[in-house]
Amino acid sequence: MNTLATRFNALFGADMAGPLAALAAVLIVFGFASPHFLTGATFGSVAFQLPELGVLTLAMLMPILTGGLNLAITFTANIAGLTLAWTLQANGGIDAGAGAFLLGSALALAVGAASGLVMGLVIAFSRAHPILVSLSMMIFLRGLGEFLTRGGDISGFPTFIAPIGHGSILGIPVPLLILVACVIASHVLLSRSKLGFSTYMIGSNIESARYSGINTRKVLVLVYMLSGVMAAVAGIIMLARFNSVRVGHGESYLLITVLACFLGGINPFGGFGRVLPVFVALIVLQLLSSGLNLLGANQHLTTAVWGILLIVVMVLRWFSAKFIRIVK
């Protein structure tokens, strides 16, 4: 048994056990509960619904690894989406060309980076708590967006944008391909780059990281900027998927991004965790949502189940840590 566990840990990593066990449990339970669960339609629906949540989770991941949090990711995504929408509207609306889309996308990414830059600078130089800083940014972006749009939607975009949210390449959804590219980029960044190493060091102990020669202020600013850019990517996907933009899109995703990170083995205090287990956890959560929908559960019940699951995950992790200490 120990040999099997050692081989599993060497191949996948110890932090993959929980997400893979949860994935197996969801597949088995809902596979028996509904004859329509283990079908191509279900997995196709998951493939199209997963990307915007997945990219937002990646936007949440890096701040958590530093011991922080970015509560402004959904509103950063919406402001970025609104930036792209306004650019398209200013260049012909449904008749806007590819140049306008590229310009709008670049501006959307810049807006996301600017949001992260402000938070990173405040957190790094004032040492204010990331929860308070990102909460303030969230309130600011929400108020700004509602003021500029008067609480309404912006719609009417060129048809060539639709495939980004609904198209497929060789049977694989385009938004899923974007998510996979973001997952690979995040994995490489965290596991192969100096910034990734510094991120883990800061999450483990920011004072030790500072004394070891790491420019902790620079790293924190870069981490929150990258978080803002990733949120902007999610905003672009949501614009293409919903064919409209408004300030409140995806508000419920905030809880789920935190849940996915914790279910994927990320230490809530920073310093430990990987991208791939979080990706598996995202699949588990989306399959759980689809399974409950097939059983006729209300969407609000699904949100409640996600909240209970977050509590269960934290309790199980506490029991697991206590058991390991007893065994040692």
Coordinates of C-alpha atoms in Angstrom, one line a residue:
M1 CA 0.0 0.0 0.0
N2 CA 2.8 2.3 0.9
T3 CA 4.6 1.5 -2.4
L4 CA 1.4 2.3 -4.3
A5 CA 1.0 5.7 -2.5
T6 CA 4.7 6.5 -3.1
R7 CA 4.3 5.8 -6.8
F8 CA 1.2 7.9 -7.0
N9 CA 2.9 10.8 -5.3
A10 CA 5.9 10.5 -7.5
L11 CA 3.7 10.5 -10.6
F12 CA 1.0 13.0 -9.8
G13 CA 2.0 14.6 -6.5
A14 CA 0.5 14.2 -3.1
D15 CA -1.9 17.1 -3.6
M16 CA -3.6 15.4 -6.5
A17 CA -5.1 12.6 -4.3
G18 CA -8.0 14.8 -2.9
P19 CA -9.1 16.3 -6.2
L20 CA -8.9 12.9 -8.1
A21 CA -10.9 11.2 -5.3
A22 CA -13.5 14.0 -5.4
L23 CA -13.7 13.6 -9.2
A24 CA -14.2 9.8 -8.9
A25 CA -16.9 10.3 -6.3
V26 CA -18.8 12.9 -8.4
L27 CA -18.7 10.6 -11.5
I28 CA -19.9 7.6 -9.5
V29 CA -22.7 9.3 -7.5
F30 CA -24.2 11.3 -10.3
G31 CA -23.6 8.4 -12.8
F32 CA -25.9 6.3 -10.8
A33 CA -28.3 9.1 -9.9
S34 CA -29.0 10.2 -13.5
P35 CA -28.8 8.2 -16.7
H36 CA -28.0 11.3 -18.6
F37 CA -25.0 12.4 -16.6
L38 CA -22.2 10.3 -18.2
T39 CA -23.0 11.5 -21.7
G40 CA -21.4 13.6 -24.3
A41 CA -23.9 16.4 -23.8
T42 CA -23.0 16.7 -20.1
F43 CA -19.3 16.9 -20.8
G44 CA -19.8 19.2 -23.7
S45 CA -21.8 21.6 -21.5
V46 CA -19.0 21.4 -18.9
A47 CA -16.4 22.2 -21.5
F48 CA -18.2 25.4 -22.5
Q49 CA -19.2 26.5 -19.0
L50 CA -15.8 25.8 -17.3
P51 CA -13.5 28.4 -19.0
E52 CA -14.6 31.7 -17.6
L53 CA -14.7 30.2 -14.1
G54 CA -11.4 28.5 -14.7
V55 CA -9.6 31.6 -15.8
L56 CA -11.0 33.6 -12.9
T57 CA -9.7 30.9 -10.5
L58 CA -6.2 31.3 -12.0
A59 CA -6.6 35.0 -11.3
M60 CA -7.3 34.2 -7.7
L61 CA -4.6 31.5 -7.4
M62 CA -1.4 33.6 -7.4
P63 CA -2.5 36.2 -4.8
I64 CA -3.5 33.3 -2.5
L65 CA -0.1 31.7 -2.9
T66 CA 1.5 34.9 -1.6
G67 CA -0.8 34.7 1.5
G68 CA -3.2 37.3 0.0
L69 CA -6.5 37.4 -1.8
N70 CA -8.0 39.3 -4.8
L71 CA -11.7 39.9 -4.1
A72 CA -11.9 42.2 -7.2
I73 CA -11.4 39.6 -9.9
T74 CA -15.0 39.4 -11.1
F75 CA -15.4 43.2 -11.3
T76 CA -12.0 43.5 -12.9
A77 CA -13.2 41.1 -15.5
N78 CA -16.4 43.1 -16.0
I79 CA -14.6 46.4 -16.3
A80 CA -12.2 44.8 -18.8
G81 CA -15.2 43.4 -20.8
L82 CA -16.8 46.9 -20.7
T83 CA -13.6 48.4 -22.0
L84 CA -13.6 46.0 -25.0
A85 CA -17.3 46.6 -25.5
W86 CA -16.9 50.4 -25.6
T87 CA -14.1 50.1 -28.0
L88 CA -16.2 48.0 -30.4
Q89 CA -19.1 50.4 -30.0
A90 CA -16.9 53.3 -30.8
N91 CA -15.7 51.6 -34.0
G92 CA -19.0 50.5 -35.5
G93 CA -20.6 48.2 -33.1
I94 CA -21.7 45.0 -35.0
D95 CA -19.7 46.3 -38.0
A96 CA -16.5 46.8 -36.1
G97 CA -13.5 45.0 -37.6
A98 CA -10.8 42.8 -36.3
G99 CA -8.5 45.8 -35.7
A100 CA -11.0 47.3 -33.3
F101 CA -11.3 43.9 -31.5
L102 CA -7.5 43.6 -31.1
L103 CA -7.3 47.2 -29.8
G104 CA -10.2 46.7 -27.4
S105 CA -8.7 43.4 -26.2
A106 CA -5.3 45.1 -25.6
L107 CA -7.0 48.0 -23.7
A108 CA -9.0 45.4 -21.7
L109 CA -5.8 43.6 -20.6
A110 CA -4.3 47.0 -19.8
V111 CA -7.3 47.9 -17.6
G112 CA -6.9 44.5 -15.8
A113 CA -3.2 45.1 -15.3
A114 CA -3.9 48.6 -14.0
S115 CA -6.3 47.3 -11.4
G116 CA -3.8 44.8 -10.2
L117 CA -1.0 47.4 -10.3
V118 CA -2.9 49.7 -7.9
M119 CA -3.7 46.9 -5.5
G120 CA -0.2 45.5 -5.7
L121 CA 1.4 48.9 -5.0
V122 CA -0.9 49.6 -2.0
I123 CA -0.3 46.1 -0.5
A124 CA 3.4 46.1 -1.1
F125 CA 4.2 49.6 0.2
S126 CA 1.6 50.2 2.8
R127 CA 1.4 46.6 4.0
A128 CA -2.3 46.9 4.2
H129 CA -4.2 43.6 4.3
P130 CA -4.9 42.2 0.8
I131 CA -8.5 41.5 1.8
L132 CA -9.2 45.2 2.7
V133 CA -7.3 46.5 -0.4
S134 CA -9.0 44.2 -2.9
L135 CA -12.4 44.7 -1.2
S136 CA -11.9 48.5 -1.7
M137 CA -10.9 47.9 -5.4
M138 CA -14.0 45.7 -5.8
I139 CA -16.3 48.4 -4.4
F140 CA -14.6 51.0 -6.6
L141 CA -14.9 49.0 -9.8
R142 CA -18.5 48.0 -9.2
G143 CA -19.5 51.6 -8.5
L144 CA -17.5 52.9 -11.5
G145 CA -19.1 50.3 -13.8
E146 CA -22.6 51.0 -12.6
F147 CA -22.1 54.8 -12.9
L148 CA -20.8 54.5 -16.5
T149 CA -23.4 52.0 -17.6
R150 CA -26.3 53.1 -15.4
G151 CA -26.7 49.5 -14.3
G152 CA -27.5 48.4 -17.9
D153 CA -26.1 46.0 -20.4
I154 CA -23.9 46.7 -23.4
S155 CA -24.6 44.4 -26.4
G156 CA -24.3 44.3 -30.2
F157 CA -20.9 43.0 -31.2
P158 CA -19.4 41.7 -34.4
T159 CA -20.4 38.1 -35.3
F160 CA -16.7 37.0 -35.6
I161 CA -16.3 37.3 -31.8
A162 CA -19.0 34.6 -31.2
P163 CA -16.6 31.6 -31.8
I164 CA -14.4 32.8 -28.9
G165 CA -17.3 31.9 -26.6
H166 CA -19.2 29.2 -28.6
G167 CA -16.9 28.0 -31.3
S168 CA -15.0 24.7 -31.6
I169 CA -11.7 23.6 -33.3
L170 CA -11.6 19.9 -34.1
G171 CA -14.5 19.3 -31.7
I172 CA -12.7 21.1 -28.8
P173 CA -14.4 24.3 -27.6
V174 CA -12.4 27.4 -28.2
P175 CA -12.9 28.8 -24.7
L176 CA -11.6 25.5 -23.3
L177 CA -8.5 25.8 -25.4
I178 CA -8.0 29.3 -24.0
L179 CA -8.3 28.0 -20.5
V180 CA -5.9 25.1 -21.2
A181 CA -3.4 27.7 -22.6
C182 CA -3.8 29.8 -19.4
V183 CA -3.4 26.7 -17.2
I184 CA -0.1 25.7 -19.0
A185 CA 1.2 29.3 -18.8
S186 CA 0.4 29.5 -15.1
H187 CA 1.9 26.1 -14.4
V188 CA 5.2 27.1 -16.2
L189 CA 5.3 30.5 -14.5
L190 CA 4.9 29.0 -11.0
S191 CA 7.1 26.0 -11.4
R192 CA 9.8 27.2 -13.8
S193 CA 10.3 30.9 -13.3
K194 CA 12.1 33.1 -10.7
L195 CA 8.8 34.9 -10.2
G196 CA 7.1 31.6 -9.3
F197 CA 9.8 30.7 -6.8
S198 CA 9.6 34.1 -5.2
T199 CA 5.8 33.8 -5.0
Y200 CA 6.1 30.6 -3.0
M201 CA 8.8 32.1 -0.8
I202 CA 6.7 35.2 0.0
G203 CA 3.7 32.9 0.9
S204 CA 5.8 30.8 3.2
N205 CA 7.4 33.7 5.0
I206 CA 7.6 37.2 3.6
E207 CA 10.2 38.4 6.1
S208 CA 12.5 35.5 5.3
A209 CA 12.0 36.1 1.6
R210 CA 13.0 39.7 2.1
Y211 CA 16.1 38.8 4.1
S212 CA 17.1 36.3 1.4
G213 CA 17.4 39.1 -1.2
I214 CA 14.0 38.8 -2.9
N215 CA 12.4 42.1 -3.9
T216 CA 9.1 41.3 -2.2
R217 CA 7.5 44.6 -3.2
K218 CA 8.2 44.0 -6.9
V219 CA 7.0 40.4 -6.7
L220 CA 3.7 41.4 -5.0
V221 CA 3.1 44.1 -7.6
L222 CA 3.8 41.7 -10.5
V223 CA 1.6 39.0 -8.9
Y224 CA -1.5 41.3 -8.6
M225 CA -0.9 42.7 -12.1
L226 CA -0.9 39.2 -13.5
S227 CA -4.0 38.4 -11.5
G228 CA -5.7 41.5 -13.1
V229 CA -4.6 40.4 -16.6
M230 CA -6.0 36.9 -16.1
A231 CA -9.2 38.4 -14.9
A232 CA -9.3 40.6 -18.0
V233 CA -9.0 37.4 -20.1
A234 CA -12.0 36.0 -18.3
G235 CA -13.9 39.2 -19.1
I236 CA -13.2 38.9 -22.8
I237 CA -14.4 35.3 -22.7
M238 CA -17.6 36.3 -20.9
L239 CA -18.3 39.0 -23.4
A240 CA -18.0 36.5 -26.3
R241 CA -20.1 33.9 -24.4
F242 CA -23.0 36.1 -23.3
N243 CA -22.8 38.5 -26.2
S244 CA -23.3 41.3 -23.7
V245 CA -21.5 42.9 -20.8
R246 CA -22.7 44.3 -17.5
V247 CA -21.2 45.0 -14.2
G248 CA -22.8 42.1 -12.3
H249 CA -21.8 39.3 -14.6
G250 CA -20.2 36.4 -12.8
E251 CA -20.6 37.7 -9.2
S252 CA -21.3 34.2 -7.9
Y253 CA -18.0 33.0 -9.3
L254 CA -16.0 34.7 -6.5
L255 CA -16.9 32.1 -3.9
I256 CA -16.3 29.2 -6.3
T257 CA -12.8 30.4 -7.3
V258 CA -11.8 30.4 -3.6
L259 CA -13.4 26.9 -3.2
A260 CA -11.6 25.6 -6.2
C261 CA -8.3 26.8 -4.9
F262 CA -8.8 25.2 -1.5
L263 CA -10.2 22.0 -3.0
G264 CA -7.2 21.8 -5.2
G265 CA -4.8 21.8 -2.2
I266 CA -3.8 25.4 -2.1
N267 CA -2.7 26.6 1.4
P268 CA -5.0 29.5 2.4
F269 CA -2.1 31.1 4.2
G270 CA 0.1 30.9 1.1
G271 CA 3.3 29.2 0.2
F272 CA 2.0 25.8 -1.1
G273 CA -0.1 24.6 -4.0
R274 CA 0.0 23.8 -7.7
V275 CA -2.0 24.7 -10.7
L276 CA -2.9 21.2 -12.0
P277 CA -4.8 20.0 -8.8
V278 CA -6.8 23.2 -8.9
F279 CA -7.7 22.5 -12.6
V280 CA -9.0 19.1 -11.6
A281 CA -10.9 20.7 -8.7
L282 CA -12.6 23.1 -11.2
I283 CA -13.8 20.1 -13.3
V284 CA -15.2 18.5 -10.1
L285 CA -17.1 21.6 -9.2
Q286 CA -18.5 22.1 -12.7
L287 CA -19.5 18.4 -12.9
L288 CA -21.2 18.8 -9.5
S289 CA -23.2 21.7 -10.8
S290 CA -24.2 19.9 -13.9
G291 CA -25.2 16.8 -11.9
L292 CA -27.4 18.8 -9.6
N293 CA -29.0 20.6 -12.6
L294 CA -29.8 17.2 -14.2
L295 CA -31.5 16.2 -10.9
G296 CA -33.7 19.3 -11.1
A297 CA -31.9 21.2 -8.3
N298 CA -32.4 25.0 -8.2
Q299 CA -29.3 27.1 -9.1
H300 CA -29.5 28.7 -5.6
L301 CA -29.3 25.2 -4.1
T302 CA -26.1 24.6 -6.1
T303 CA -24.6 27.7 -4.7
A304 CA -25.5 26.6 -1.2
V305 CA -23.9 23.2 -1.8
W306 CA -20.7 24.9 -3.0
G307 CA -20.7 26.9 0.3
I308 CA -21.2 23.8 2.4
L309 CA -18.5 22.0 0.4
L310 CA -16.0 24.8 1.2
I311 CA -16.7 24.3 5.0
V312 CA -16.3 20.5 4.6
V313 CA -13.0 20.9 2.7
M314 CA -11.6 23.1 5.5
V315 CA -12.7 20.7 8.2
L316 CA -11.3 17.7 6.4
R317 CA -8.0 19.5 5.8
W318 CA -7.8 20.2 9.6
F319 CA -8.5 16.6 10.4
S320 CA -5.9 15.5 7.9
A321 CA -3.2 17.8 9.3
K322 CA -4.1 16.6 12.9
F323 CA -3.9 13.0 11.8
I324 CA -0.5 13.4 10.2
R325 CA 0.9 15.1 13.4
I326 CA -0.4 12.2 15.5
V327 CA 1.1 9.6 13.1
K328 CA 4.5 11.4 13.2

